[in-house]
Amino acid sequence: MNQPKIKRRVGKYEVGRTIGEGTFAKVKFARNSETGEPVALKILDKEKVLKHKMAEQIKWEIATMKLVKHLNVVRLHEVSLYCETKPLFLIFLFW
Ligand SMILES: Nc1ncnc2c1ncn2[C@@H]1O[C@H](COP(=O)(O)OP(=O)(O)OP(=O)(O)O)[C@@H](O)[C@H]1O
């Protein structure tokens, strides 16, 4: 009864409800269908990023997040392959 509603699938992730929104992204709850692990799927709004000339900063942030492993910093698991026509997905540990 309390299972989250699955609306779509991104690779191995079953995507559910929106859990937050930032300046350049929408964050959705998702679940790894292979392991059952809950994750936060961050969907970057590429048009907004390009409009505000933030592409380099976002790339730098992604590179930094890949390196950081700290108890107080949310862990970046995976980044979808960059493609001009598709949204960019970032998969984080669900906090
Ligand atoms: N890993 C996560 N687990 C759970 N909720 C998350 C996670 N990452 C983000 N969220 C939720 O999504 C919201 C938006 O996150 P996002 O990273 O896009 O923006 P932000 O960093 O909060 O804001 P801004 O981009 O404007 O500086 C957060 O405020 C939080 O509520």
JSON list of C-alpha atoms and ligand atoms in Angstrom, two decimals:
[
{"chain": "A", "resi": 1, "resn": "MET", "atom": "CA", "xyz": [0.00, 0.00, 0.00]},
{"chain": "A", "resi": 2, "resn": "ASN", "atom": "CA", "xyz": [2.83, 2.43, 0.87]},
{"chain": "A", "resi": 3, "resn": "GLN", "atom": "CA", "xyz": [4.96, 1.65, -2.19]},
{"chain": "A", "resi": 4, "resn": "PRO", "atom": "CA", "xyz": [5.99, 4.88, -3.99]},
{"chain": "A", "resi": 5, "resn": "LYS", "atom": "CA", "xyz": [4.21, 5.42, -7.32]},
{"chain": "A", "resi": 6, "resn": "ILE", "atom": "CA", "xyz": [6.55, 4.59, -10.23]},
{"chain": "A", "resi": 7, "resn": "LYS", "atom": "CA", "xyz": [6.02, 7.01, -13.11]},
{"chain": "A", "resi": 8, "resn": "ARG", "atom": "CA", "xyz": [8.99, 6.29, -15.36]},
{"chain": "A", "resi": 9, "resn": "ARG", "atom": "CA", "xyz": [12.26, 4.46, -15.64]},
{"chain": "A", "resi": 10, "resn": "VAL", "atom": "CA", "xyz": [15.77, 5.87, -16.22]},
{"chain": "A", "resi": 11, "resn": "GLY", "atom": "CA", "xyz": [18.14, 3.00, -16.94]},
{"chain": "A", "resi": 12, "resn": "LYS", "atom": "CA", "xyz": [18.02, 0.72, -13.91]},
{"chain": "A", "resi": 13, "resn": "TYR", "atom": "CA", "xyz": [16.22, 3.35, -11.78]},
{"chain": "A", "resi": 14, "resn": "GLU", "atom": "CA", "xyz": [12.47, 3.45, -11.17]},
{"chain": "A", "resi": 15, "resn": "VAL", "atom": "CA", "xyz": [11.58, 7.11, -10.76]},
{"chain": "A", "resi": 16, "resn": "GLY", "atom": "CA", "xyz": [8.96, 8.28, -8.29]},
{"chain": "A", "resi": 17, "resn": "ARG", "atom": "CA", "xyz": [7.86, 11.54, -6.69]},
{"chain": "A", "resi": 18, "resn": "THR", "atom": "CA", "xyz": [9.61, 14.91, -6.83]},
{"chain": "A", "resi": 19, "resn": "ILE", "atom": "CA", "xyz": [11.40, 15.52, -3.53]},
{"chain": "A", "resi": 20, "resn": "GLY", "atom": "CA", "xyz": [12.90, 18.93, -4.18]},
{"chain": "A", "resi": 21, "resn": "GLU", "atom": "CA", "xyz": [13.81, 21.62, -6.62]},
{"chain": "A", "resi": 22, "resn": "GLY", "atom": "CA", "xyz": [16.92, 23.79, -6.87]},
{"chain": "A", "resi": 23, "resn": "THR", "atom": "CA", "xyz": [17.94, 26.63, -9.16]},
{"chain": "A", "resi": 24, "resn": "PHE", "atom": "CA", "xyz": [19.06, 24.37, -12.00]},
{"chain": "A", "resi": 25, "resn": "ALA", "atom": "CA", "xyz": [17.53, 20.99, -11.22]},
{"chain": "A", "resi": 26, "resn": "LYS", "atom": "CA", "xyz": [14.57, 18.96, -10.12]},
{"chain": "A", "resi": 27, "resn": "VAL", "atom": "CA", "xyz": [15.27, 16.12, -7.67]},
{"chain": "A", "resi": 28, "resn": "LYS", "atom": "CA", "xyz": [13.18, 12.95, -7.71]},
{"chain": "A", "resi": 29, "resn": "PHE", "atom": "CA", "xyz": [13.05, 9.90, -5.50]},
{"chain": "A", "resi": 30, "resn": "ALA", "atom": "CA", "xyz": [14.15, 6.79, -7.40]},
{"chain": "A", "resi": 31, "resn": "ARG", "atom": "CA", "xyz": [15.00, 3.20, -6.64]},
{"chain": "A", "resi": 32, "resn": "ASN", "atom": "CA", "xyz": [17.67, 0.95, -8.12]},
{"chain": "A", "resi": 33, "resn": "SER", "atom": "CA", "xyz": [15.55, -1.89, -9.48]},
{"chain": "A", "resi": 34, "resn": "GLU", "atom": "CA", "xyz": [18.49, -4.33, -9.19]},
{"chain": "A", "resi": 35, "resn": "THR", "atom": "CA", "xyz": [19.40, -3.67, -5.55]},
{"chain": "A", "resi": 36, "resn": "GLY", "atom": "CA", "xyz": [16.32, -1.88, -4.20]},
{"chain": "A", "resi": 37, "resn": "GLU", "atom": "CA", "xyz": [18.54, 0.98, -3.00]},
{"chain": "A", "resi": 38, "resn": "PRO", "atom": "CA", "xyz": [16.74, 4.33, -2.73]},
{"chain": "A", "resi": 39, "resn": "VAL", "atom": "CA", "xyz": [18.48, 7.23, -4.50]},
{"chain": "A", "resi": 40, "resn": "ALA", "atom": "CA", "xyz": [17.93, 10.89, -5.31]},
{"chain": "A", "resi": 41, "resn": "LEU", "atom": "CA", "xyz": [17.82, 11.47, -9.07]},
{"chain": "A", "resi": 42, "resn": "LYS", "atom": "CA", "xyz": [18.82, 15.01, -9.92]},
{"chain": "A", "resi": 43, "resn": "ILE", "atom": "CA", "xyz": [17.65, 16.12, -13.36]},
{"chain": "A", "resi": 44, "resn": "LEU", "atom": "CA", "xyz": [19.56, 19.15, -14.58]},
{"chain": "A", "resi": 45, "resn": "ASP", "atom": "CA", "xyz": [17.74, 21.75, -16.65]},
{"chain": "A", "resi": 46, "resn": "LYS", "atom": "CA", "xyz": [20.33, 22.11, -19.42]},
{"chain": "A", "resi": 47, "resn": "GLU", "atom": "CA", "xyz": [18.62, 25.09, -21.05]},
{"chain": "A", "resi": 48, "resn": "LYS", "atom": "CA", "xyz": [18.74, 27.02, -17.79]},
{"chain": "A", "resi": 49, "resn": "VAL", "atom": "CA", "xyz": [22.37, 26.01, -17.22]},
{"chain": "A", "resi": 50, "resn": "LEU", "atom": "CA", "xyz": [23.39, 27.21, -20.69]},
{"chain": "A", "resi": 51, "resn": "LYS", "atom": "CA", "xyz": [21.28, 30.38, -20.48]},
{"chain": "A", "resi": 52, "resn": "HIS", "atom": "CA", "xyz": [23.05, 31.38, -17.27]},
{"chain": "A", "resi": 53, "resn": "LYS", "atom": "CA", "xyz": [26.46, 30.31, -18.64]},
{"chain": "A", "resi": 54, "resn": "MET", "atom": "CA", "xyz": [26.87, 27.87, -15.76]},
{"chain": "A", "resi": 55, "resn": "ALA", "atom": "CA", "xyz": [28.04, 24.82, -17.75]},
{"chain": "A", "resi": 56, "resn": "GLU", "atom": "CA", "xyz": [31.68, 25.11, -16.64]},
{"chain": "A", "resi": 57, "resn": "GLN", "atom": "CA", "xyz": [30.73, 25.56, -12.98]},
{"chain": "A", "resi": 58, "resn": "ILE", "atom": "CA", "xyz": [28.34, 22.59, -13.10]},
{"chain": "A", "resi": 59, "resn": "LYS", "atom": "CA", "xyz": [31.08, 20.42, -14.71]},
{"chain": "A", "resi": 60, "resn": "TRP", "atom": "CA", "xyz": [33.48, 21.52, -11.96]},
{"chain": "A", "resi": 61, "resn": "GLU", "atom": "CA", "xyz": [30.87, 20.74, -9.26]},
{"chain": "A", "resi": 62, "resn": "ILE", "atom": "CA", "xyz": [30.26, 17.27, -10.72]},
{"chain": "A", "resi": 63, "resn": "ALA", "atom": "CA", "xyz": [34.01, 16.55, -10.86]},
{"chain": "A", "resi": 64, "resn": "THR", "atom": "CA", "xyz": [34.36, 17.68, -7.23]},
{"chain": "A", "resi": 65, "resn": "MET", "atom": "CA", "xyz": [31.33, 15.69, -6.04]},
{"chain": "A", "resi": 66, "resn": "LYS", "atom": "CA", "xyz": [32.82, 12.56, -7.62]},
{"chain": "A", "resi": 67, "resn": "LEU", "atom": "CA", "xyz": [35.93, 12.97, -5.45]},
{"chain": "A", "resi": 68, "resn": "VAL", "atom": "CA", "xyz": [34.35, 13.88, -2.12]},
{"chain": "A", "resi": 69, "resn": "LYS", "atom": "CA", "xyz": [33.71, 11.07, 0.32]},
{"chain": "A", "resi": 70, "resn": "HIS", "atom": "CA", "xyz": [32.64, 12.52, 3.64]},
{"chain": "A", "resi": 71, "resn": "LEU", "atom": "CA", "xyz": [30.04, 11.62, 6.23]},
{"chain": "A", "resi": 72, "resn": "ASN", "atom": "CA", "xyz": [28.46, 15.07, 5.98]},
{"chain": "A", "resi": 73, "resn": "VAL", "atom": "CA", "xyz": [28.43, 15.34, 2.19]},
{"chain": "A", "resi": 74, "resn": "VAL", "atom": "CA", "xyz": [25.87, 13.50, 0.11]},
{"chain": "A", "resi": 75, "resn": "ARG", "atom": "CA", "xyz": [27.53, 10.86, -2.08]},
{"chain": "A", "resi": 76, "resn": "LEU", "atom": "CA", "xyz": [27.31, 11.12, -5.89]},
{"chain": "A", "resi": 77, "resn": "HIS", "atom": "CA", "xyz": [26.84, 7.59, -7.25]},
{"chain": "A", "resi": 78, "resn": "GLU", "atom": "CA", "xyz": [26.53, 7.99, -10.97]},
{"chain": "A", "resi": 79, "resn": "VAL", "atom": "CA", "xyz": [26.28, 10.55, -13.78]},
{"chain": "A", "resi": 80, "resn": "SER", "atom": "CA", "xyz": [24.40, 9.79, -16.98]},
{"chain": "A", "resi": 81, "resn": "LEU", "atom": "CA", "xyz": [26.32, 10.14, -20.23]},
{"chain": "A", "resi": 82, "resn": "TYR", "atom": "CA", "xyz": [26.25, 13.67, -21.61]},
{"chain": "A", "resi": 83, "resn": "CYS", "atom": "CA", "xyz": [24.00, 14.00, -24.62]},
{"chain": "A", "resi": 84, "resn": "GLU", "atom": "CA", "xyz": [22.83, 17.25, -26.25]},
{"chain": "A", "resi": 85, "resn": "THR", "atom": "CA", "xyz": [19.25, 16.10, -26.65]},
{"chain": "A", "resi": 86, "resn": "LYS", "atom": "CA", "xyz": [18.69, 14.28, -23.36]},
{"chain": "A", "resi": 87, "resn": "PRO", "atom": "CA", "xyz": [18.53, 15.57, -19.81]},
{"chain": "A", "resi": 88, "resn": "LEU", "atom": "CA", "xyz": [21.59, 15.09, -17.61]},
{"chain": "A", "resi": 89, "resn": "PHE", "atom": "CA", "xyz": [20.86, 12.83, -14.64]},
{"chain": "A", "resi": 90, "resn": "LEU", "atom": "CA", "xyz": [22.90, 12.75, -11.44]},
{"chain": "A", "resi": 91, "resn": "ILE", "atom": "CA", "xyz": [22.28, 9.88, -9.05]},
{"chain": "A", "resi": 92, "resn": "PHE", "atom": "CA", "xyz": [22.88, 10.63, -5.38]},
{"chain": "A", "resi": 93, "resn": "LEU", "atom": "CA", "xyz": [22.55, 8.66, -2.21]},
{"chain": "A", "resi": 94, "resn": "PHE", "atom": "CA", "xyz": [19.05, 9.40, -0.86]},
{"chain": "A", "resi": 95, "resn": "TRP", "atom": "CA", "xyz": [19.35, 11.45, 2.37]},
{"chain": "B", "resi": 1, "resn": "LIG", "atom": "N1", "xyz": [20.56, 13.33, -2.11]},
{"chain": "B", "resi": 1, "resn": "LIG", "atom": "C1", "xyz": [19.40, 13.86, -1.76]},
{"chain": "B", "resi": 1, "resn": "LIG", "atom": "N2", "xyz": [18.55, 13.19, -0.95]},
{"chain": "B", "resi": 1, "resn": "LIG", "atom": "C2", "xyz": [17.35, 13.73, -0.61]},
{"chain": "B", "resi": 1, "resn": "LIG", "atom": "N3", "xyz": [16.90, 14.93, -1.03]},
{"chain": "B", "resi": 1, "resn": "LIG", "atom": "C3", "xyz": [17.71, 15.64, -1.84]},
{"chain": "B", "resi": 1, "resn": "LIG", "atom": "C4", "xyz": [18.99, 15.15, -2.26]},
{"chain": "B", "resi": 1, "resn": "LIG", "atom": "N4", "xyz": [19.55, 16.07, -3.07]},
{"chain": "B", "resi": 1, "resn": "LIG", "atom": "C5", "xyz": [18.67, 17.08, -3.14]},
{"chain": "B", "resi": 1, "resn": "LIG", "atom": "N5", "xyz": [17.57, 16.83, -2.41]},
{"chain": "B", "resi": 1, "resn": "LIG", "atom": "C6", "xyz": [16.38, 17.71, -2.26]},
{"chain": "B", "resi": 1, "resn": "LIG", "atom": "O1", "xyz": [16.20, 18.44, -3.47]},
{"chain": "B", "resi": 1, "resn": "LIG", "atom": "C7", "xyz": [16.32, 19.85, -3.22]},
{"chain": "B", "resi": 1, "resn": "LIG", "atom": "C8", "xyz": [16.98, 20.52, -4.41]},
{"chain": "B", "resi": 1, "resn": "LIG", "atom": "O2", "xyz": [18.32, 20.07, -4.48]},
{"chain": "B", "resi": 1, "resn": "LIG", "atom": "P1", "xyz": [19.37, 20.73, -5.47]},
{"chain": "B", "resi": 1, "resn": "LIG", "atom": "O3", "xyz": [20.67, 20.07, -5.21]},
{"chain": "B", "resi": 1, "resn": "LIG", "atom": "O4", "xyz": [18.83, 20.71, -6.86]},
{"chain": "B", "resi": 1, "resn": "LIG", "atom": "O5", "xyz": [19.39, 22.25, -5.11]},
{"chain": "B", "resi": 1, "resn": "LIG", "atom": "P2", "xyz": [20.02, 23.03, -3.89]},
{"chain": "B", "resi": 1, "resn": "LIG", "atom": "O6", "xyz": [21.49, 22.77, -3.88]},
{"chain": "B", "resi": 1, "resn": "LIG", "atom": "O7", "xyz": [19.22, 22.73, -2.65]},
{"chain": "B", "resi": 1, "resn": "LIG", "atom": "O8", "xyz": [19.73, 24.51, -4.33]},
{"chain": "B", "resi": 1, "resn": "LIG", "atom": "P3", "xyz": [20.48, 25.42, -5.42]},
{"chain": "B", "resi": 1, "resn": "LIG", "atom": "O9", "xyz": [20.78, 24.57, -6.61]},
{"chain": "B", "resi": 1, "resn": "LIG", "atom": "O10", "xyz": [19.44, 26.46, -5.73]},
{"chain": "B", "resi": 1, "resn": "LIG", "atom": "O11", "xyz": [21.69, 25.94, -4.73]},
{"chain": "B", "resi": 1, "resn": "LIG", "atom": "C9", "xyz": [17.09, 19.96, -1.92]},
{"chain": "B", "resi": 1, "resn": "LIG", "atom": "O12", "xyz": [16.81, 21.15, -1.26]},
{"chain": "B", "resi": 1, "resn": "LIG", "atom": "C10", "xyz": [16.60, 18.73, -1.15]},
{"chain": "B", "resi": 1, "resn": "LIG", "atom": "O13", "xyz": [15.35, 18.99, -0.56]}
]
